[in-house]
PDB file of C-alpha atoms and ligand atoms in Angstrom:
ATOM      1  CA  UNK A   1     -16.519  32.774  15.919  1.00  0.00           C
ATOM      2  CA  UNK A   2     -17.184  30.230  13.802  1.00  0.00           C
ATOM      3  CA  UNK A   3     -16.908  26.572  14.556  1.00  0.00           C
ATOM      4  CA  UNK A   4     -17.458  24.734  11.301  1.00  0.00           C
ATOM      5  CA  UNK A   5     -15.876  21.251  10.923  1.00  0.00           C
ATOM      6  CA  UNK A   6     -15.623  18.103   8.715  1.00  0.00           C
ATOM      7  CA  UNK A   7     -14.751  14.546   8.956  1.00  0.00           C
ATOM      8  CA  UNK A   8     -14.629  12.049   5.893  1.00  0.00           C
ATOM      9  CA  UNK A   9     -13.736   8.377   5.416  1.00  0.00           C
ATOM     10  CA  UNK A  10     -12.547   5.783   3.197  1.00  0.00           C
ATOM     11  CA  UNK A  11     -13.939   2.935   4.741  1.00  0.00           C
ATOM     12  CA  UNK A  12     -13.413   0.960   7.770  1.00  0.00           C
ATOM     13  CA  UNK A  13     -11.607  -2.616   7.956  1.00  0.00           C
ATOM     14  CA  UNK A  14      -9.451  -5.646   8.200  1.00  0.00           C
ATOM     15  CA  UNK A  15      -5.642  -3.688   6.830  1.00  0.00           C
ATOM     16  CA  UNK A  16      -2.719  -5.505   8.278  1.00  0.00           C
ATOM     17  CA  UNK A  17      -0.092  -3.322   8.166  1.00  0.00           C
ATOM     18  CA  UNK A  18       2.047  -6.049   6.204  1.00  0.00           C
ATOM     19  CA  UNK A  19      -1.078  -6.229   3.317  1.00  0.00           C
ATOM     20  CA  UNK A  20      -1.437  -2.391   2.544  1.00  0.00           C
ATOM     21  CA  UNK A  21       2.572  -1.020   1.570  1.00  0.00           C
ATOM     22  CA  UNK A  22       3.723   2.841   2.530  1.00  0.00           C
ATOM     23  CA  UNK A  23       3.886   3.354  -0.614  1.00  0.00           C
ATOM     24  CA  UNK A  24       0.056   2.548  -0.836  1.00  0.00           C
ATOM     25  CA  UNK A  25      -0.472   4.012   2.240  1.00  0.00           C
ATOM     26  CA  UNK A  26       0.910   7.443   1.499  1.00  0.00           C
ATOM     27  CA  UNK A  27      -1.531   7.203  -2.041  1.00  0.00           C
ATOM     28  CA  UNK A  28      -4.693   6.510   0.694  1.00  0.00           C
ATOM     29  CA  UNK A  29      -3.834   9.457   3.099  1.00  0.00           C
ATOM     30  CA  UNK A  30      -3.255  11.856   0.142  1.00  0.00           C
ATOM     31  CA  UNK A  31      -5.979  10.935  -1.117  1.00  0.00           C
ATOM     32  CA  UNK A  32      -8.593  11.548   1.845  1.00  0.00           C
ATOM     33  CA  UNK A  33      -6.485  14.927   2.400  1.00  0.00           C
ATOM     34  CA  UNK A  34      -7.701  15.676  -0.386  1.00  0.00           C
ATOM     35  CA  UNK A  35     -10.839  15.548   0.061  1.00  0.00           C
ATOM     36  CA  UNK A  36     -10.380  16.958   3.396  1.00  0.00           C
ATOM     37  CA  UNK A  37      -8.922  20.510   2.175  1.00  0.00           C
ATOM     38  CA  UNK A  38     -11.482  20.542  -0.369  1.00  0.00           C
ATOM     39  CA  UNK A  39     -14.691  19.828   1.955  1.00  0.00           C
ATOM     40  CA  UNK A  40     -13.424  22.098   4.947  1.00  0.00           C
ATOM     41  CA  UNK A  41     -12.015  25.011   2.290  1.00  0.00           C
ATOM     42  CA  UNK A  42     -15.905  24.611   0.922  1.00  0.00           C
ATOM     43  CA  UNK A  43     -16.887  25.580   4.962  1.00  0.00           C
ATOM     44  CA  UNK A  44     -13.841  28.375   5.303  1.00  0.00           C
ATOM     45  CA  UNK A  45     -15.648  31.029   2.582  1.00  0.00           C
ATOM     46  CA  UNK A  46     -18.605  30.042   4.880  1.00  0.00           C
ATOM     47  CA  UNK A  47     -20.634  27.563   2.249  1.00  0.00           C
ATOM     48  CA  UNK A  48     -22.762  24.591   3.120  1.00  0.00           C
ATOM     49  CA  UNK A  49     -22.465  21.361   5.159  1.00  0.00           C
ATOM     50  CA  UNK A  50     -23.994  20.156   2.074  1.00  0.00           C
ATOM     51  CA  UNK A  51     -21.891  21.578  -0.300  1.00  0.00           C
ATOM     52  CA  UNK A  52     -19.047  20.447   2.024  1.00  0.00           C
ATOM     53  CA  UNK A  53     -19.728  16.422   2.641  1.00  0.00           C
ATOM     54  CA  UNK A  54     -20.551  16.333  -1.769  1.00  0.00           C
ATOM     55  CA  UNK A  55     -17.422  17.737  -2.620  1.00  0.00           C
ATOM     56  CA  UNK A  56     -15.373  15.447  -0.102  1.00  0.00           C
ATOM     57  CA  UNK A  57     -17.259  12.345  -1.454  1.00  0.00           C
ATOM     58  CA  UNK A  58     -17.883  13.294  -4.854  1.00  0.00           C
ATOM     59  CA  UNK A  59     -13.880  13.213  -4.558  1.00  0.00           C
ATOM     60  CA  UNK A  60     -13.279   9.879  -2.466  1.00  0.00           C
ATOM     61  CA  UNK A  61     -15.816   8.344  -5.805  1.00  0.00           C
ATOM     62  CA  UNK A  62     -13.780   9.630  -8.231  1.00  0.00           C
ATOM     63  CA  UNK A  63     -10.941   8.386  -6.968  1.00  0.00           C
ATOM     64  CA  UNK A  64     -10.559   4.448  -7.057  1.00  0.00           C
ATOM     65  CA  UNK A  65      -8.484   3.074  -4.504  1.00  0.00           C
ATOM     66  CA  UNK A  66     -12.193   3.884  -2.674  1.00  0.00           C
ATOM     67  CA  UNK A  67     -15.132   1.120  -3.064  1.00  0.00           C
ATOM     68  CA  UNK A  68     -16.732   3.562  -4.257  1.00  0.00           C
ATOM     69  CA  UNK A  69     -17.905   5.474  -7.847  1.00  0.00           C
ATOM     70  CA  UNK A  70     -15.531   4.020 -10.059  1.00  0.00           C
ATOM     71  CA  UNK A  71     -13.244   1.558  -8.272  1.00  0.00           C
ATOM     72  CA  UNK A  72     -16.466   0.215  -6.902  1.00  0.00           C
ATOM     73  CA  UNK A  73     -16.466  -3.452  -5.330  1.00  0.00           C
ATOM     74  CA  UNK A  74     -18.318  -6.383  -7.545  1.00  0.00           C
ATOM     75  CA  UNK A  75     -21.276  -8.363  -7.324  1.00  0.00           C
ATOM     76  CA  UNK A  76     -21.043 -11.957  -7.499  1.00  0.00           C
ATOM     77  CA  UNK A  77     -21.662 -11.579 -10.889  1.00  0.00           C
ATOM     78  CA  UNK A  78     -19.333  -9.011 -11.355  1.00  0.00           C
ATOM     79  CA  UNK A  79     -21.094  -6.090 -11.939  1.00  0.00           C
ATOM     80  CA  UNK A  80     -20.667  -2.695 -10.015  1.00  0.00           C
ATOM     81  CA  UNK A  81     -23.805  -1.229  -7.831  1.00  0.00           C
ATOM     82  CA  UNK A  82     -23.941   1.488  -6.267  1.00  0.00           C
ATOM     83  CA  UNK A  83     -25.694   3.173  -2.830  1.00  0.00           C
ATOM     84  CA  UNK A  84     -25.367   6.424  -2.036  1.00  0.00           C
ATOM     85  CA  UNK A  85     -27.092   8.865   0.662  1.00  0.00           C
ATOM     86  CA  UNK A  86     -26.884  12.680   1.913  1.00  0.00           C
ATOM     87  CA  UNK A  87     -28.861  13.923   4.671  1.00  0.00           C
ATOM     88  CA  UNK A  88     -29.254  18.113   5.248  1.00  0.00           C
ATOM     89  CA  UNK A  89     -29.836  18.783   9.383  1.00  0.00           C
ATOM     90  CA  UNK A  90     -32.306  21.534   8.791  1.00  0.00           C
ATOM     91  CA  UNK A  91     -34.890  20.319   7.832  1.00  0.00           C
ATOM     92  CA  UNK A  92     -33.791  16.343   8.005  1.00  0.00           C
ATOM     93  CA  UNK A  93     -34.291  16.462   4.296  1.00  0.00           C
ATOM     94  CA  UNK A  94     -32.358  13.235   2.666  1.00  0.00           C
ATOM     95  CA  UNK A  95     -31.992  11.200  -0.559  1.00  0.00           C
ATOM     96  CA  UNK A  96     -31.073   7.970  -1.516  1.00  0.00           C
ATOM     97  CA  UNK A  97     -30.217   5.357  -4.300  1.00  0.00           C
ATOM     98  CA  UNK A  98     -29.024   1.901  -3.892  1.00  0.00           C
ATOM     99  CA  UNK A  99     -28.076  -0.648  -7.026  1.00  0.00           C
ATOM    100  CA  UNK A 100     -27.701   1.998  -9.750  1.00  0.00           C
ATOM    101  CA  UNK A 101     -24.462   0.686 -12.268  1.00  0.00           C
ATOM    102  CA  UNK A 102     -24.129   3.258 -14.827  1.00  0.00           C
ATOM    103  CA  UNK A 103     -24.333   6.507 -12.230  1.00  0.00           C
ATOM    104  CA  UNK A 104     -20.886   8.182 -11.666  1.00  0.00           C
ATOM    105  CA  UNK A 105     -21.879  10.107  -9.154  1.00  0.00           C
ATOM    106  CA  UNK A 106     -24.030   8.247  -7.549  1.00  0.00           C
ATOM    107  CA  UNK A 107     -23.718  11.264  -4.258  1.00  0.00           C
ATOM    108  CA  UNK A 108     -24.995  13.755  -6.702  1.00  0.00           C
ATOM    109  CA  UNK A 109     -27.850  11.680  -7.391  1.00  0.00           C
ATOM    110  CA  UNK A 110     -28.764  11.305  -4.600  1.00  0.00           C
ATOM    111  CA  UNK A 111     -28.611  14.838  -3.920  1.00  0.00           C
ATOM    112  CA  UNK A 112     -30.733  15.506  -6.722  1.00  0.00           C
ATOM    113  CA  UNK A 113     -33.646  12.854  -4.930  1.00  0.00           C
ATOM    114  CA  UNK A 114     -33.053  15.095  -2.722  1.00  0.00           C
ATOM    115  CA  UNK A 115     -33.770  18.492  -4.256  1.00  0.00           C
ATOM    116  CA  UNK A 116     -35.804  17.906  -6.968  1.00  0.00           C
ATOM    117  CA  UNK A 117     -38.021  14.491  -6.253  1.00  0.00           C
ATOM    118  CA  UNK A 118     -40.796  13.938  -3.782  1.00  0.00           C
ATOM    119  CA  UNK A 119     -39.175  11.125  -2.993  1.00  0.00           C
ATOM    120  CA  UNK A 120     -36.339   9.621  -0.539  1.00  0.00           C
ATOM    121  CA  UNK A 121     -34.557   6.609  -1.695  1.00  0.00           C
ATOM    122  CA  UNK A 122     -34.869   5.714  -5.341  1.00  0.00           C
ATOM    123  CA  UNK A 123     -33.075   1.831  -6.969  1.00  0.00           C
ATOM    124  CA  UNK A 124     -32.072   0.390  -9.859  1.00  0.00           C
ATOM    125  CA  UNK A 125     -33.414   1.724 -13.599  1.00  0.00           C
ATOM    126  CA  UNK A 126     -36.187   3.887 -10.998  1.00  0.00           C
ATOM    127  CA  UNK A 127     -33.171   5.988 -10.693  1.00  0.00           C
ATOM    128  CA  UNK A 128     -31.212   5.997 -13.939  1.00  0.00           C
ATOM    129  CA  UNK A 129     -34.633   7.172 -15.116  1.00  0.00           C
ATOM    130  CA  UNK A 130     -34.991   9.226 -12.829  1.00  0.00           C
ATOM    131  CA  UNK A 131     -31.330  10.337 -13.742  1.00  0.00           C
ATOM    132  CA  UNK A 132     -31.447  11.341 -17.379  1.00  0.00           C
ATOM    133  CA  UNK A 133     -34.596  13.403 -16.509  1.00  0.00           C
ATOM    134  CA  UNK A 134     -32.200  15.347 -15.060  1.00  0.00           C
ATOM    135  CA  UNK A 135     -29.230  15.226 -16.958  1.00  0.00           C
ATOM    136  CA  UNK A 136     -27.043  12.989 -15.998  1.00  0.00           C
ATOM    137  CA  UNK A 137     -25.007  10.855 -18.256  1.00  0.00           C
ATOM    138  CA  UNK A 138     -25.236   7.705 -17.570  1.00  0.00           C
ATOM    139  CA  UNK A 139     -21.973   5.597 -17.519  1.00  0.00           C
ATOM    140  CA  UNK A 140     -20.842   2.521 -18.822  1.00  0.00           C
ATOM    141  CA  UNK A 141     -21.201  -0.646 -16.363  1.00  0.00           C
ATOM    142  CA  UNK A 142     -17.779  -1.077 -17.866  1.00  0.00           C
ATOM    143  CA  UNK A 143     -15.830   2.127 -16.933  1.00  0.00           C
ATOM    144  CA  UNK A 144     -16.557   1.589 -13.275  1.00  0.00           C
ATOM    145  CA  UNK A 145     -14.551  -1.702 -12.846  1.00  0.00           C
ATOM    146  CA  UNK A 146     -10.744  -1.866 -11.430  1.00  0.00           C
ATOM    147  CA  UNK A 147      -8.612  -4.637 -12.579  1.00  0.00           C
ATOM    148  CA  UNK A 148      -7.938  -4.623  -8.826  1.00  0.00           C
ATOM    149  CA  UNK A 149     -11.923  -5.277  -8.258  1.00  0.00           C
ATOM    150  CA  UNK A 150     -11.597  -8.319 -10.815  1.00  0.00           C
ATOM    151  CA  UNK A 151      -8.779 -10.174  -9.027  1.00  0.00           C
ATOM    152  CA  UNK A 152     -10.954  -9.301  -6.261  1.00  0.00           C
ATOM    153  CA  UNK A 153     -13.561 -10.618  -6.736  1.00  0.00           C
ATOM    154  CA  UNK A 154     -11.778 -13.987  -8.330  1.00  0.00           C
ATOM    155  CA  UNK A 155      -9.534 -14.179  -5.685  1.00  0.00           C
ATOM    156  CA  UNK A 156     -11.930 -13.955  -2.480  1.00  0.00           C
ATOM    157  CA  UNK A 157     -14.388 -16.314  -5.004  1.00  0.00           C
ATOM    158  CA  UNK A 158     -11.367 -19.194  -4.390  1.00  0.00           C
ATOM    159  CA  UNK A 159     -12.424 -21.035  -2.229  1.00  0.00           C
ATOM    160  CA  UNK A 160     -15.924 -20.173  -1.029  1.00  0.00           C
ATOM    161  CA  UNK A 161     -19.602 -20.538  -1.300  1.00  0.00           C
ATOM    162  CA  UNK A 162     -20.758 -17.951  -4.443  1.00  0.00           C
ATOM    163  CA  UNK A 163     -23.228 -16.917  -2.101  1.00  0.00           C
ATOM    164  CA  UNK A 164     -20.939 -16.068   0.671  1.00  0.00           C
ATOM    165  CA  UNK A 165     -21.024 -12.159   1.643  1.00  0.00           C
ATOM    166  CA  UNK A 166     -16.969 -11.479   2.012  1.00  0.00           C
ATOM    167  CA  UNK A 167     -15.747  -8.314   4.409  1.00  0.00           C
ATOM    168  CA  UNK A 168     -15.138  -6.000   1.911  1.00  0.00           C
ATOM    169  CA  UNK A 169     -11.509  -4.972   1.894  1.00  0.00           C
ATOM    170  CA  UNK A 170     -11.997  -1.014   2.683  1.00  0.00           C
ATOM    171  CA  UNK A 171     -13.656   1.931   1.201  1.00  0.00           C
ATOM    172  CA  UNK A 172     -16.561   2.662   1.701  1.00  0.00           C
ATOM    173  CA  UNK A 173     -16.741   7.097   1.488  1.00  0.00           C
ATOM    174  CA  UNK A 174     -18.781   9.610   4.018  1.00  0.00           C
ATOM    175  CA  UNK A 175     -18.310  13.067   5.327  1.00  0.00           C
ATOM    176  CA  UNK A 176     -20.383  14.521   8.029  1.00  0.00           C
ATOM    177  CA  UNK A 177     -20.475  18.780   7.967  1.00  0.00           C
ATOM    178  CA  UNK A 178     -21.069  21.719  10.267  1.00  0.00           C
ATOM    179  CA  UNK A 179     -20.802  24.975   8.620  1.00  0.00           C
ATOM    180  CA  UNK A 180     -20.711  28.396  10.074  1.00  0.00           C
ATOM    181  CA  UNK A 181     -25.023  28.118  10.523  1.00  0.00           C
ATOM    182  CA  UNK A 182     -25.134  25.730  11.962  1.00  0.00           C
ATOM    183  CA  UNK A 183     -25.939  23.286   9.497  1.00  0.00           C
ATOM    184  CA  UNK A 184     -25.036  19.760   9.918  1.00  0.00           C
ATOM    185  CA  UNK A 185     -24.960  17.387   6.452  1.00  0.00           C
ATOM    186  CA  UNK A 186     -24.069  13.540   5.969  1.00  0.00           C
ATOM    187  CA  UNK A 187     -23.267  11.906   2.843  1.00  0.00           C
ATOM    188  CA  UNK A 188     -22.156   8.574   1.968  1.00  0.00           C
ATOM    189  CA  UNK A 189     -21.420   6.489  -1.086  1.00  0.00           C
ATOM    190  CA  UNK A 190     -19.907   2.254  -1.484  1.00  0.00           C
ATOM    191  CA  UNK A 191     -20.051  -0.392  -3.899  1.00  0.00           C
ATOM    192  CA  UNK A 192     -21.441  -2.631  -1.026  1.00  0.00           C
ATOM    193  CA  UNK A 193     -19.825  -5.692  -0.302  1.00  0.00           C
ATOM    194  CA  UNK A 194     -17.895  -7.645  -2.624  1.00  0.00           C
ATOM    195  CA  UNK A 195     -19.320 -10.679  -3.986  1.00  0.00           C
ATOM    196  CA  UNK A 196     -22.915  -9.356  -2.768  1.00  0.00           C
ATOM    197  CA  UNK A 197     -25.362 -10.558  -4.433  1.00  0.00           C
ATOM    198  CA  UNK A 198     -27.311  -7.986  -7.057  1.00  0.00           C
ATOM    199  CA  UNK A 199     -30.151  -6.693  -5.549  1.00  0.00           C
ATOM    200  CA  UNK A 200     -28.684  -6.583  -2.143  1.00  0.00           C
ATOM    201  CA  UNK A 201     -28.921  -2.584  -0.713  1.00  0.00           C
ATOM    202  CA  UNK A 202     -26.471  -1.955   2.997  1.00  0.00           C
ATOM    203  CA  UNK A 203     -26.452   0.643   5.498  1.00  0.00           C
ATOM    204  CA  UNK A 204     -25.404   3.567   3.138  1.00  0.00           C
ATOM    205  CA  UNK A 205     -28.283   4.711   1.702  1.00  0.00           C
ATOM    206  CA  UNK A 206     -30.537   3.342   4.223  1.00  0.00           C
ATOM    207  CA  UNK A 207     -31.230   6.360   5.924  1.00  0.00           C
ATOM    208  CA  UNK A 208     -30.614   6.465  10.040  1.00  0.00           C
ATOM    209  CA  UNK A 209     -28.719   3.152   9.504  1.00  0.00           C
ATOM    210  CA  UNK A 210     -25.621   4.727   7.966  1.00  0.00           C
ATOM    211  CA  UNK A 211     -26.341   8.058   7.851  1.00  0.00           C
ATOM    212  CA  UNK A 212     -28.195  10.276   9.049  1.00  0.00           C
ATOM    213  CA  UNK A 213     -27.960  14.209  10.407  1.00  0.00           C
ATOM    214  CA  UNK A 214     -30.424  16.232  12.284  1.00  0.00           C
ATOM    215  CA  UNK A 215     -29.387  20.786  13.249  1.00  0.00           C
ATOM    216  CA  UNK A 216     -29.037  20.952  16.365  1.00  0.00           C
ATOM    217  CA  UNK A 217     -28.096  17.473  17.506  1.00  0.00           C
ATOM    218  CA  UNK A 218     -25.859  15.450  15.040  1.00  0.00           C
ATOM    219  CA  UNK A 219     -24.386  14.020  11.313  1.00  0.00           C
ATOM    220  CA  UNK A 220     -23.748  10.584  11.237  1.00  0.00           C
ATOM    221  CA  UNK A 221     -22.052   8.316   8.692  1.00  0.00           C
ATOM    222  CA  UNK A 222     -20.671   4.799   9.138  1.00  0.00           C
ATOM    223  CA  UNK A 223     -18.829   2.046   7.683  1.00  0.00           C
ATOM    224  CA  UNK A 224     -18.538  -1.562   7.631  1.00  0.00           C
ATOM    225  CA  UNK A 225     -20.495  -4.688   7.716  1.00  0.00           C
ATOM    226  CA  UNK A 226     -23.612  -2.724   6.527  1.00  0.00           C
ATOM    227  CA  UNK A 227     -26.463  -6.240   7.445  1.00  0.00           C
ATOM    228  CA  UNK A 228     -25.151  -5.143  10.823  1.00  0.00           C
ATOM    229  CA  UNK A 229     -25.934  -1.163  10.774  1.00  0.00           C
ATOM    230  CA  UNK A 230     -29.629  -1.893   9.535  1.00  0.00           C
ATOM    231  CA  UNK A 231     -29.686  -4.079  11.925  1.00  0.00           C
ATOM    232  CA  UNK A 232     -28.650  -1.738  14.916  1.00  0.00           C
ATOM    233  CA  UNK A 233     -30.192   1.581  13.053  1.00  0.00           C
ATOM    234  CA  UNK A 234     -27.140   2.773  13.374  1.00  0.00           C
ATOM    235  CA  UNK A 235     -26.542   6.720  12.876  1.00  0.00           C
ATOM    236  CA  UNK A 236     -29.987   7.536  14.017  1.00  0.00           C
ATOM    237  CA  UNK A 237     -29.002   5.421  17.387  1.00  0.00           C
ATOM    238  CA  UNK A 238     -25.740   7.749  17.444  1.00  0.00           C
ATOM    239  CA  UNK A 239     -27.989  11.193  17.065  1.00  0.00           C
ATOM    240  CA  UNK A 240     -31.193   9.752  19.882  1.00  0.00           C
ATOM    241  CA  UNK A 241     -28.640   8.336  21.996  1.00  0.00           C
ATOM    242  CA  UNK A 242     -27.365  12.830  22.529  1.00  0.00           C
ATOM    243  CA  UNK A 243     -30.702  13.826  21.541  1.00  0.00           C
ATOM    244  CA  UNK A 244     -32.695  11.772  24.267  1.00  0.00           C
ATOM    245  CA  UNK A 245     -30.078  10.319  27.070  1.00  0.00           C
ATOM    246  CA  UNK A 246     -27.620  13.748  27.311  1.00  0.00           C
ATOM    247  CA  UNK A 247     -24.968  11.384  25.803  1.00  0.00           C
ATOM    248  CA  UNK A 248     -21.991  12.737  24.219  1.00  0.00           C
ATOM    249  CA  UNK A 249     -20.942  11.752  21.003  1.00  0.00           C
ATOM    250  CA  UNK A 250     -17.995   9.839  21.403  1.00  0.00           C
ATOM    251  CA  UNK A 251     -19.970   8.096  24.492  1.00  0.00           C
ATOM    252  CA  UNK A 252     -23.124   7.362  21.934  1.00  0.00           C
ATOM    253  CA  UNK A 253     -20.366   6.629  18.926  1.00  0.00           C
ATOM    254  CA  UNK A 254     -18.703   4.205  21.519  1.00  0.00           C
ATOM    255  CA  UNK A 255     -21.838   2.157  22.566  1.00  0.00           C
ATOM    256  CA  UNK A 256     -23.410   1.838  18.620  1.00  0.00           C
ATOM    257  CA  UNK A 257     -19.948   0.591  17.462  1.00  0.00           C
ATOM    258  CA  UNK A 258     -18.764  -1.302  20.815  1.00  0.00           C
ATOM    259  CA  UNK A 259     -21.306  -2.369  22.487  1.00  0.00           C
ATOM    260  CA  UNK A 260     -24.463  -2.709  19.448  1.00  0.00           C
ATOM    261  CA  UNK A 261     -23.202  -3.304  16.560  1.00  0.00           C
ATOM    262  CA  UNK A 262     -20.476  -5.585  18.307  1.00  0.00           C
ATOM    263  CA  UNK A 263     -23.547  -7.366  20.184  1.00  0.00           C
ATOM    264  CA  UNK A 264     -24.640  -8.439  17.276  1.00  0.00           C
ATOM    265  CA  UNK A 265     -21.702  -9.213  15.229  1.00  0.00           C
ATOM    266  CA  UNK A 266     -21.066  -7.036  13.387  1.00  0.00           C
ATOM    267  CA  UNK A 267     -17.830  -4.374  13.331  1.00  0.00           C
ATOM    268  CA  UNK A 268     -17.149  -1.195  11.515  1.00  0.00           C
ATOM    269  CA  UNK A 269     -16.950   2.297  12.309  1.00  0.00           C
ATOM    270  CA  UNK A 270     -18.076   6.085  12.310  1.00  0.00           C
ATOM    271  CA  UNK A 271     -17.780   9.173  11.478  1.00  0.00           C
ATOM    272  CA  UNK A 272     -20.123  12.192  13.811  1.00  0.00           C
ATOM    273  CA  UNK A 273     -20.320  15.531  14.424  1.00  0.00           C
ATOM    274  CA  UNK A 274     -21.617  17.460  16.630  1.00  0.00           C
ATOM    275  CA  UNK A 275     -24.203  21.020  16.750  1.00  0.00           C
ATOM    276  CA  UNK A 276     -21.211  22.151  18.323  1.00  0.00           C
ATOM    277  CA  UNK A 277     -17.860  20.893  15.999  1.00  0.00           C
ATOM    278  CA  UNK A 278     -17.201  18.129  18.085  1.00  0.00           C
ATOM    279  CA  UNK A 279     -15.953  15.388  16.103  1.00  0.00           C
ATOM    280  CA  UNK A 280     -15.935  11.675  16.448  1.00  0.00           C
ATOM    281  CA  UNK A 281     -14.276   8.680  14.658  1.00  0.00           C
ATOM    282  CA  UNK A 282     -14.473   5.762  15.850  1.00  0.00           C
ATOM    283  CA  UNK A 283     -14.047   2.169  15.181  1.00  0.00           C
ATOM    284  CA  UNK A 284     -13.965  -1.698  15.990  1.00  0.00           C
ATOM    285  CA  UNK A 285     -12.121  -2.928  12.936  1.00  0.00           C
ATOM    286  CA  UNK A 286      -7.633  -2.853  12.559  1.00  0.00           C
ATOM    287  CA  UNK A 287      -8.008   0.393  11.076  1.00  0.00           C
ATOM    288  CA  UNK A 288     -10.647   3.384   9.052  1.00  0.00           C
ATOM    289  CA  UNK A 289      -9.037   5.606   6.812  1.00  0.00           C
ATOM    290  CA  UNK A 290     -10.562   8.933   8.056  1.00  0.00           C
ATOM    291  CA  UNK A 291      -9.536  12.367   8.253  1.00  0.00           C
ATOM    292  CA  UNK A 292     -10.834  15.284  10.389  1.00  0.00           C
ATOM    293  CA  UNK A 293     -10.632  18.924  10.264  1.00  0.00           C
ATOM    294  CA  UNK A 294     -12.306  22.406  12.220  1.00  0.00           C
ATOM    295  CA  UNK A 295     -11.700  25.814  12.443  1.00  0.00           C
ATOM    296  CA  UNK A 296     -10.409  25.387  15.671  1.00  0.00           C
ATOM    297  CA  UNK A 297      -7.221  24.730  13.834  1.00  0.00           C
ATOM    298  CA  UNK A 298      -7.283  20.559  13.626  1.00  0.00           C
ATOM    299  CA  UNK A 299      -6.134  18.688  10.710  1.00  0.00           C
ATOM    300  CA  UNK A 300      -5.418  15.082  11.037  1.00  0.00           C
ATOM    301  CA  UNK A 301      -5.233  11.763   9.154  1.00  0.00           C
ATOM    302  CA  UNK A 302      -5.375   8.547  10.224  1.00  0.00           C
ATOM    303  CA  UNK A 303      -5.656   4.824   8.892  1.00  0.00           C
ATOM    304  CA  UNK A 304      -4.824   2.444  11.699  1.00  0.00           C
ATOM    305  CA  UNK A 305      -5.929   2.397  15.323  1.00  0.00           C
ATOM    306  CA  UNK A 306      -2.210   3.936  17.199  1.00  0.00           C
ATOM    307  CA  UNK A 307      -2.809   6.676  15.359  1.00  0.00           C
ATOM    308  CA  UNK A 308      -4.691   8.397  16.850  1.00  0.00           C
ATOM    309  CA  UNK A 309      -3.476  12.657  15.498  1.00  0.00           C
ATOM    310  CA  UNK A 310      -1.542  11.645  12.601  1.00  0.00           C
ATOM    311  CA  UNK A 311      -1.272  14.585  10.267  1.00  0.00           C
ATOM    312  CA  UNK A 312      -1.423  14.058   6.514  1.00  0.00           C
TER     313      UNK A 312
HETATM  314  N1  LIG B   1     -21.503  -0.357   4.823  1.00  0.00           N
HETATM  315  C1  LIG B   1     -21.095  -0.791   3.484  1.00  0.00           C
HETATM  316  C2  LIG B   1     -22.019  -1.789   3.214  1.00  0.00           C
HETATM  317  O1  LIG B   1     -22.755  -2.914   4.041  1.00  0.00           O
HETATM  318  C3  LIG B   1     -19.467  -1.287   3.669  1.00  0.00           C
HETATM  319  C4  LIG B   1     -18.076  -0.906   3.978  1.00  0.00           C
HETATM  320  O2  LIG B   1     -18.521   0.357   4.605  1.00  0.00           O
HETATM  321  O3  LIG B   1     -17.550  -1.522   3.936  1.00  0.00           O
HETATM  322  O4  LIG B   1     -22.950  -1.430   2.016  1.00  0.00           O
END
């Protein structure tokens, strides 16, 4: 029996219930459900985990509720600068882009880097030059900025030093999947952190930090304060703990999030899937926008900590 499974996230962070209206929460749940089901449908009809994760992430990038693609968090100078990565577990191929300003769907460009270039990570103008050669349409940075993010930046810059990194409203997006051939894949996309310096790159496009996949072991996508995830090599740590120390995926995820990253002073979350389709969603923040669905009939959407199994 095929064991295909997918999990997605839309970012982890502080999200006091009183600050998220019921209506807003419903919008988040509905958006997560759409992306989750679109990714799952690909797996269900025998598609690849790589297609499933890129499709789910692209849908979330296109949704301004999330901190990726249009509606991403702004740098301290008011720019959208985007990071994204994909990794295919079969041959541990990976592609990533960082600090791109004119790409509507960075996850697609990351995948193109993996499939069409001899590189893993392209940044800034080099990534955009490659995009042009690959017939991507470059978009104006203005078209990626939303009023809500402008207000957030202005609000958050009041009273803090311009060099402070402000914990962003959650909204980084990611997906992990196992397909019926046993191939694992992961993808992550983000605008990073509000008020970041231009050129700052977070964990999402760093293979092994925010994104990782290896067949026979697991696929991981992270969200949270990226500097800590880079220093903890979080996604790779989880896969190593499973592969070399025999931890379950759930144990490995708990260790990374609640022990290693916490010890450094960071918070955040991960979604992960193992080689048998076991899904894990672990976070140390108040909430994490998330969804999980598998071939055994599990389907859940969640935001807060105390709703482990809420159907969407
Ligand atoms: N991890 C992302 C970064 O640091 C941000 C987030 O997940 O909220 O760029």
